[in-house]
mmCIF file with all atom_site columns, C-alpha atoms in Angstrom:
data_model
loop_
_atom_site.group_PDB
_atom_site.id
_atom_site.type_symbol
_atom_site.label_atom_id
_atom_site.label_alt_id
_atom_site.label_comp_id
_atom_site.label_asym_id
_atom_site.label_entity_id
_atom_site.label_seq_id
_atom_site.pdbx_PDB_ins_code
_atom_site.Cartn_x
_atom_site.Cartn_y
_atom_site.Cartn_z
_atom_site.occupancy
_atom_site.B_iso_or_equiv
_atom_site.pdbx_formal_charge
_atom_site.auth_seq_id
_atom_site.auth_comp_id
_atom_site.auth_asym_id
_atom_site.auth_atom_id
_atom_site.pdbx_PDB_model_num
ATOM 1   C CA . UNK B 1 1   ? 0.000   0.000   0.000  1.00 0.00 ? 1   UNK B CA 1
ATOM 2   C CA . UNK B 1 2   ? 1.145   3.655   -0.896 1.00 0.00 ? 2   UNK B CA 1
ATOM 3   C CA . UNK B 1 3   ? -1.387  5.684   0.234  1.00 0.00 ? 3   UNK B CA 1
ATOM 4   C CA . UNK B 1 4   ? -0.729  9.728   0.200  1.00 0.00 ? 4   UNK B CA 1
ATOM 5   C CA . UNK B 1 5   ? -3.273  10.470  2.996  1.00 0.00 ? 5   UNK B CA 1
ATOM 6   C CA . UNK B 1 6   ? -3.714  8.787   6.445  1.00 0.00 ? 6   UNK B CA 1
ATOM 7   C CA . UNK B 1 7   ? -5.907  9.701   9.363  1.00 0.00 ? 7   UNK B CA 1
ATOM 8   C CA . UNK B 1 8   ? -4.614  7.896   12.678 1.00 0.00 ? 8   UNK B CA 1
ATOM 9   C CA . UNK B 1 9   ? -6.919  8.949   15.800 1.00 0.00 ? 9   UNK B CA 1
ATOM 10  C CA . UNK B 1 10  ? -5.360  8.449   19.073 1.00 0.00 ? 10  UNK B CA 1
ATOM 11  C CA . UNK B 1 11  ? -1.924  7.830   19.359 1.00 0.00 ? 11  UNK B CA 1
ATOM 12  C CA . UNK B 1 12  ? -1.420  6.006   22.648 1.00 0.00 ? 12  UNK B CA 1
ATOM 13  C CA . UNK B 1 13  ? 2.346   5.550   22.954 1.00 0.00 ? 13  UNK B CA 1
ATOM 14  C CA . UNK B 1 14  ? 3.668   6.232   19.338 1.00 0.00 ? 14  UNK B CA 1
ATOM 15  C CA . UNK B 1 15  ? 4.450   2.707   18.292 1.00 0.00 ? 15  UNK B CA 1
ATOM 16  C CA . UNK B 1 16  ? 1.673   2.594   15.083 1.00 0.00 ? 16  UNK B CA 1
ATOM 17  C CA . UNK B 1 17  ? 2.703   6.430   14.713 1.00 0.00 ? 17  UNK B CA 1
ATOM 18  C CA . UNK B 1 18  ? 5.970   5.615   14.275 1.00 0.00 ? 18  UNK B CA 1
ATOM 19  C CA . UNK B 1 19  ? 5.669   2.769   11.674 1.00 0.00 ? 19  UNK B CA 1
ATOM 20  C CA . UNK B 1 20  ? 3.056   4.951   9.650  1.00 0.00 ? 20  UNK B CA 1
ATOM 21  C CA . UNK B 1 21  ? 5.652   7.697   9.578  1.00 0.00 ? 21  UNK B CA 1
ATOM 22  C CA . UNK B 1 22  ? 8.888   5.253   8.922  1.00 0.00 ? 22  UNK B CA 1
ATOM 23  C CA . UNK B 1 23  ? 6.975   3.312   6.185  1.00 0.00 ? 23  UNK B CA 1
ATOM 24  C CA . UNK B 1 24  ? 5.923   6.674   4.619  1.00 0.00 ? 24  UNK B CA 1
ATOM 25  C CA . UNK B 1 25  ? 9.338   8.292   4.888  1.00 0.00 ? 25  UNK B CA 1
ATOM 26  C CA . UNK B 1 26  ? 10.537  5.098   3.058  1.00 0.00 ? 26  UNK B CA 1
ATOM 27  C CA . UNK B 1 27  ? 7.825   5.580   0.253  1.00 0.00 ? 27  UNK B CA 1
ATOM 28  C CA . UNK B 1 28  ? 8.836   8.669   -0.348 1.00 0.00 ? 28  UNK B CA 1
ATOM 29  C CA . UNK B 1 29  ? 5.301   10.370  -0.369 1.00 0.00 ? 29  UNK B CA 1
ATOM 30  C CA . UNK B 1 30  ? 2.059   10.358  1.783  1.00 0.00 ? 30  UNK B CA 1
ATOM 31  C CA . UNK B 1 31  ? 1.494   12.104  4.522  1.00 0.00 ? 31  UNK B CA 1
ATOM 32  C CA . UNK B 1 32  ? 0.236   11.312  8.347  1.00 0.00 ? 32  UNK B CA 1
ATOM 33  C CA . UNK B 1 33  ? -2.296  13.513  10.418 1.00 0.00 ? 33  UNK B CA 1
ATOM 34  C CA . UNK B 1 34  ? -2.390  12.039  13.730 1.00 0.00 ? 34  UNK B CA 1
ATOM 35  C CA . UNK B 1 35  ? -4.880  13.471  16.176 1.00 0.00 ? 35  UNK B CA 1
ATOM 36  C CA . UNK B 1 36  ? -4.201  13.316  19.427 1.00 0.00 ? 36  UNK B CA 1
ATOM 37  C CA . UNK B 1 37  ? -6.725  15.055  22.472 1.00 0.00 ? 37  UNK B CA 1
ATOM 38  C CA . UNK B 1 38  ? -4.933  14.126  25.299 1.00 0.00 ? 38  UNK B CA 1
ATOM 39  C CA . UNK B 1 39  ? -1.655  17.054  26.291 1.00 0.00 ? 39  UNK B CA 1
ATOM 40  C CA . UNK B 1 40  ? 0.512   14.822  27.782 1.00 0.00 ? 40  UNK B CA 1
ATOM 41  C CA . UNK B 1 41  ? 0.421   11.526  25.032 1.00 0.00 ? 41  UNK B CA 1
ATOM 42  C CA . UNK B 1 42  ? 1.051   14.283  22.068 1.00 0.00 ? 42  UNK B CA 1
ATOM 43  C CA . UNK B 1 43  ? 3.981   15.580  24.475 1.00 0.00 ? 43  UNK B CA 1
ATOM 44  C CA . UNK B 1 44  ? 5.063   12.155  24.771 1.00 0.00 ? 44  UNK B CA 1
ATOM 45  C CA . UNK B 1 45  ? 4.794   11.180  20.720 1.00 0.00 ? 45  UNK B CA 1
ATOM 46  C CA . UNK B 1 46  ? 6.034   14.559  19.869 1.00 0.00 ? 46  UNK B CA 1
ATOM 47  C CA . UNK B 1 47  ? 9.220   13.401  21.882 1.00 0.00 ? 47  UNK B CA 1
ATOM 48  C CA . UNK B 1 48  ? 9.402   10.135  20.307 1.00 0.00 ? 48  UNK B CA 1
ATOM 49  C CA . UNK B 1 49  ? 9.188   10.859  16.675 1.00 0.00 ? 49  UNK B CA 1
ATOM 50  C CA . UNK B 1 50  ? 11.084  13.490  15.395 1.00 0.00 ? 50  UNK B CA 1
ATOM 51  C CA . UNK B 1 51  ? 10.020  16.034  13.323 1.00 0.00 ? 51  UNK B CA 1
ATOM 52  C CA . UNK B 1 52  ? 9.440   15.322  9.130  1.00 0.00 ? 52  UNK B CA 1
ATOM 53  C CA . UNK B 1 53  ? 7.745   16.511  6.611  1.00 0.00 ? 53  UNK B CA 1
ATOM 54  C CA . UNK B 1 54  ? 5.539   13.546  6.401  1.00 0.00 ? 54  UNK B CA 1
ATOM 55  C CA . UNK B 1 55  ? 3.448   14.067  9.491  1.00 0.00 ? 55  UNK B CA 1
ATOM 56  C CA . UNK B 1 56  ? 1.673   16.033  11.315 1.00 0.00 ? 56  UNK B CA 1
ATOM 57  C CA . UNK B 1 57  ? 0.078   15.856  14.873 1.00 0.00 ? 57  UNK B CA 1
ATOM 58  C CA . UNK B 1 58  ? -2.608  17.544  15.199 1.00 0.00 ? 58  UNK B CA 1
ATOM 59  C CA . UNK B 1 59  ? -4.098  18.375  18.991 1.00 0.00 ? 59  UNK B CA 1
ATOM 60  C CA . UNK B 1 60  ? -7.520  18.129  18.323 1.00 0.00 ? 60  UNK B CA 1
ATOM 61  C CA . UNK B 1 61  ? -10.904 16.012  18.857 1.00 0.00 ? 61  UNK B CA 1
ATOM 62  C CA . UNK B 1 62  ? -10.929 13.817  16.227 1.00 0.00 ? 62  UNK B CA 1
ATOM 63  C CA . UNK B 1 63  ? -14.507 14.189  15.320 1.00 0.00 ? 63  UNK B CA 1
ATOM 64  C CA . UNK B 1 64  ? -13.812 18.001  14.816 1.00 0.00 ? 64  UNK B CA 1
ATOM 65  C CA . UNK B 1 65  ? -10.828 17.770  12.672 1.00 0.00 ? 65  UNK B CA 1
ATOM 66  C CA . UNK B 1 66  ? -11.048 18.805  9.294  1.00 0.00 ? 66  UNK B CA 1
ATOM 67  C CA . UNK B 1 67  ? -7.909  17.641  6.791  1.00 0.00 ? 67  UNK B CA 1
ATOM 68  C CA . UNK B 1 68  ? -6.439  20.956  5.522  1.00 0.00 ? 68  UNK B CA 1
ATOM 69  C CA . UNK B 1 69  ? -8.633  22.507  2.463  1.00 0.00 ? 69  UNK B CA 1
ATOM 70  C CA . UNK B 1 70  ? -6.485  21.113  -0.718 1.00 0.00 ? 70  UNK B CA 1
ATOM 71  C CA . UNK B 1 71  ? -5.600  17.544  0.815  1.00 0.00 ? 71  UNK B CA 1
ATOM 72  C CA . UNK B 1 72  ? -5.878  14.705  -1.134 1.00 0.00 ? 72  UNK B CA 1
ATOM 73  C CA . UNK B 1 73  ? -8.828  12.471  -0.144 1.00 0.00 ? 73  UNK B CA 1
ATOM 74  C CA . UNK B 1 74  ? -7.508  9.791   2.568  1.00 0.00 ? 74  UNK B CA 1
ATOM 75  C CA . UNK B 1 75  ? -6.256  6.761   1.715  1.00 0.00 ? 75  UNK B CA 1
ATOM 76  C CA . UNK B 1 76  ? -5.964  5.171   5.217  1.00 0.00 ? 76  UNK B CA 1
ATOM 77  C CA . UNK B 1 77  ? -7.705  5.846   8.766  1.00 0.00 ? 77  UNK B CA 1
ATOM 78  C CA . UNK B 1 78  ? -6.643  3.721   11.508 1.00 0.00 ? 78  UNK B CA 1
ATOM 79  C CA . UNK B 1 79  ? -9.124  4.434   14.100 1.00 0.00 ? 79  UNK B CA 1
ATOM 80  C CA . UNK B 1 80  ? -7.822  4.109   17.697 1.00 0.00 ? 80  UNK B CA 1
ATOM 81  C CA . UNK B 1 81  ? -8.702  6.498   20.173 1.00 0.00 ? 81  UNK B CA 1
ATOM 82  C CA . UNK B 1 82  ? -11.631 5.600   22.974 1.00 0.00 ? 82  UNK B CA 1
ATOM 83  C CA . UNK B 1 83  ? -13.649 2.510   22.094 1.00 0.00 ? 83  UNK B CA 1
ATOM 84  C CA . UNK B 1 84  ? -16.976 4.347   21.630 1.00 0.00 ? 84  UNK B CA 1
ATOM 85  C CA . UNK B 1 85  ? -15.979 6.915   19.257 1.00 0.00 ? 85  UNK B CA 1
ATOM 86  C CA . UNK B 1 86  ? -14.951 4.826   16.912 1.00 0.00 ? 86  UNK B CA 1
ATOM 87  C CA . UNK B 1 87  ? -17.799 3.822   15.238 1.00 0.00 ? 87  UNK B CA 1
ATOM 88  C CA . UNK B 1 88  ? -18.703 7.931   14.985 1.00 0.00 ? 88  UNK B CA 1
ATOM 89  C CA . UNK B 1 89  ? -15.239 8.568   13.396 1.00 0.00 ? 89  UNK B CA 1
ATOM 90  C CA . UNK B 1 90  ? -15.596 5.846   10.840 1.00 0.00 ? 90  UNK B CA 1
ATOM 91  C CA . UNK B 1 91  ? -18.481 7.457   9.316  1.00 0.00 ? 91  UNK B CA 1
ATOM 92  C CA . UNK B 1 92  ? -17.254 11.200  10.569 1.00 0.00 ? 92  UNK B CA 1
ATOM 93  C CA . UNK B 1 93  ? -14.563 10.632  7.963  1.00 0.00 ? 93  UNK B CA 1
ATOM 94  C CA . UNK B 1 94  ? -15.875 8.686   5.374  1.00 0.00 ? 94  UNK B CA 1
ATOM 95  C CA . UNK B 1 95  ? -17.100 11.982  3.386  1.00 0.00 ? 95  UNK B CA 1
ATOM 96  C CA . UNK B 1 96  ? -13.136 12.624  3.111  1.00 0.00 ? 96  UNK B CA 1
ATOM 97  C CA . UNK B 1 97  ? -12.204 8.992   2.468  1.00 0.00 ? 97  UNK B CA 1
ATOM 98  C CA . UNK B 1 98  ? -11.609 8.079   -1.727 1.00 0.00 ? 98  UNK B CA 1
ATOM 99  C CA . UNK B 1 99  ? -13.164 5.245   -3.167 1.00 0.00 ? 99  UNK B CA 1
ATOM 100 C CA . UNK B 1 100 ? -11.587 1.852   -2.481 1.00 0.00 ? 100 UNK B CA 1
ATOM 101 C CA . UNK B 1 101 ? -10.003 3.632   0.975  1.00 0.00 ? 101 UNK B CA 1
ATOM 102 C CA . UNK B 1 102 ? -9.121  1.490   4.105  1.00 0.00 ? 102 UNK B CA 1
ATOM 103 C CA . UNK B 1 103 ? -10.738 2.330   7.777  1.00 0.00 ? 103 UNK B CA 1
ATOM 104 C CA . UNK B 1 104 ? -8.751  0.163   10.086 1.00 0.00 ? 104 UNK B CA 1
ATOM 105 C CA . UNK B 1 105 ? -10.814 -0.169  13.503 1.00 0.00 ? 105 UNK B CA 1
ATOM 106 C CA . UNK B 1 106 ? -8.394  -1.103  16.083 1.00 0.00 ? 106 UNK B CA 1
ATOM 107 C CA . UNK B 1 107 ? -10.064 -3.345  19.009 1.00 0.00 ? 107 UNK B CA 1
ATOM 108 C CA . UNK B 1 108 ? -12.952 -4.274  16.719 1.00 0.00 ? 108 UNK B CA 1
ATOM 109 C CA . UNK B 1 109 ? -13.764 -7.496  18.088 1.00 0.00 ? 109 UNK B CA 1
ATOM 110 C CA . UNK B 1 110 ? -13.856 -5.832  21.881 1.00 0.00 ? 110 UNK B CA 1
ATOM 111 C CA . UNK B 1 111 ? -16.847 -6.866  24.147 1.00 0.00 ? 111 UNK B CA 1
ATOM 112 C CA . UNK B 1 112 ? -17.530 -10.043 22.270 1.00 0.00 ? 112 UNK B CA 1
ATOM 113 C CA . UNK B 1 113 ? -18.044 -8.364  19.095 1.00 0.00 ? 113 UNK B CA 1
ATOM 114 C CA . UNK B 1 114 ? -20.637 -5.743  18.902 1.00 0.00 ? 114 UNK B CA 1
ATOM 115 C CA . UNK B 1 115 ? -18.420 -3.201  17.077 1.00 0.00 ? 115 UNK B CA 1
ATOM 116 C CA . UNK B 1 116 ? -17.102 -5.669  14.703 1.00 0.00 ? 116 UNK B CA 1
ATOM 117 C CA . UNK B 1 117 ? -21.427 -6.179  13.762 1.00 0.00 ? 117 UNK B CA 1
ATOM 118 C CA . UNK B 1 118 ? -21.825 -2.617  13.636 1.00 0.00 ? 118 UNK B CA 1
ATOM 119 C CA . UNK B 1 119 ? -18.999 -2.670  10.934 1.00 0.00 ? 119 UNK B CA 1
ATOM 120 C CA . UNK B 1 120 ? -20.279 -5.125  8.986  1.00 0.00 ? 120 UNK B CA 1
ATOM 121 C CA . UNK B 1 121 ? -23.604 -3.393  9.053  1.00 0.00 ? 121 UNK B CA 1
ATOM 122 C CA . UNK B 1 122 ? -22.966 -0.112  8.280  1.00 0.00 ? 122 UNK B CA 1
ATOM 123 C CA . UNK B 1 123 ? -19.516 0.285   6.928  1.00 0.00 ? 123 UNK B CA 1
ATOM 124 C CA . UNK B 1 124 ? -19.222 -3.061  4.348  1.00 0.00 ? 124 UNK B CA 1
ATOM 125 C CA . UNK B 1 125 ? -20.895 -2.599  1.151  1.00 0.00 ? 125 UNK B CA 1
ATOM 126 C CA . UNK B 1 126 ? -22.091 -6.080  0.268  1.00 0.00 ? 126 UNK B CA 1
ATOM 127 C CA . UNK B 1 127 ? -20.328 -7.203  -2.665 1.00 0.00 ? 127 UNK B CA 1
ATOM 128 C CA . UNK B 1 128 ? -17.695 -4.047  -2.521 1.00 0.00 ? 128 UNK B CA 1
ATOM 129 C CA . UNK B 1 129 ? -15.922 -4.814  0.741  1.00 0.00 ? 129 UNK B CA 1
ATOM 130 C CA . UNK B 1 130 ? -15.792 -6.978  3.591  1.00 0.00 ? 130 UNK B CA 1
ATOM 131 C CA . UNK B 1 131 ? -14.289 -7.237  7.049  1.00 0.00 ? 131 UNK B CA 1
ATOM 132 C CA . UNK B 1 132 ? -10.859 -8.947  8.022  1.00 0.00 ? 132 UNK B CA 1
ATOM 133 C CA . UNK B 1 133 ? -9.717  -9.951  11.371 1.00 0.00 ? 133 UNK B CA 1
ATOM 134 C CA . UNK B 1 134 ? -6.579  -8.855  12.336 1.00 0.00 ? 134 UNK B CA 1
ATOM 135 C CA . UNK B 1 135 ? -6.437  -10.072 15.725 1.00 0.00 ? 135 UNK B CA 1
ATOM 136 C CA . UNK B 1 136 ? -3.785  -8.615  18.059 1.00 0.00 ? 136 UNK B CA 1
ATOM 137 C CA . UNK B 1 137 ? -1.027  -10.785 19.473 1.00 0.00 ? 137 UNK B CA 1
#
């Protein structure tokens, strides 16, 4: 995958802002907006990753964020920030998302499955898409 826009909400620790920004860097194009609400995990990313022109994080809610007027239509959202907003922000950013575009839903098999239905229900277009576990290790 070479995508030139991707959303990543929540950043915890930095570890799947890190490899977003290292695999872009190594594509040579594409560009990371991670949004990040809570002070001290941006401080804490901010230390980790150092500055390039690939990314950006952005201190904001991520279901008020708005990409920058003239960005390319995202490629890629990895959703990760509290459980219950991820559902909204899946369908918050879908208007900005391109045809053919990945959501990644991290967690989505949490509490026995009810987000992973709600995917299948509202985000996979029958015959266009479908949903693939990816369980964590």
């Amino acid at each position: 995958m070479q995508p030139n826009v991707v959303v990543e909400t929540g950043s915890a620790f930095g570890g799947t802002t890190q490899e977003i920004v290292r695999r872009l860097a190594e594509n040579g194009h594409g560009h990371l907006f991670t949004l990040e609400t809570n002070p001290e995990r941006a401080a804490y990313v901010r230390d980790r990753i150092p500055p390039l022109p690939c990314w950006t994080l952005v201190e904001a809610s991520s279901l008020e964020w708005e990409p920058p007027k003239g960005t390319p239509p995202i490629d890629l959202l990895f959703s990760d920030t509290e459980r219950e907003l991820r559902c909204d922000e899946v369908l918050y950013y879908r208007r900005w998302m391109r045809p053919g575009a990945i959501a990644v839903v991290h967690d989505s098999a949490w509490d026995a499955g009810p987000l992973r239905g709600w995917i299948e229900n509202q985000i996979v277009v029958p015959g266009r898409g479908r949903a693939i576990d990816l369980p964590t290790p």
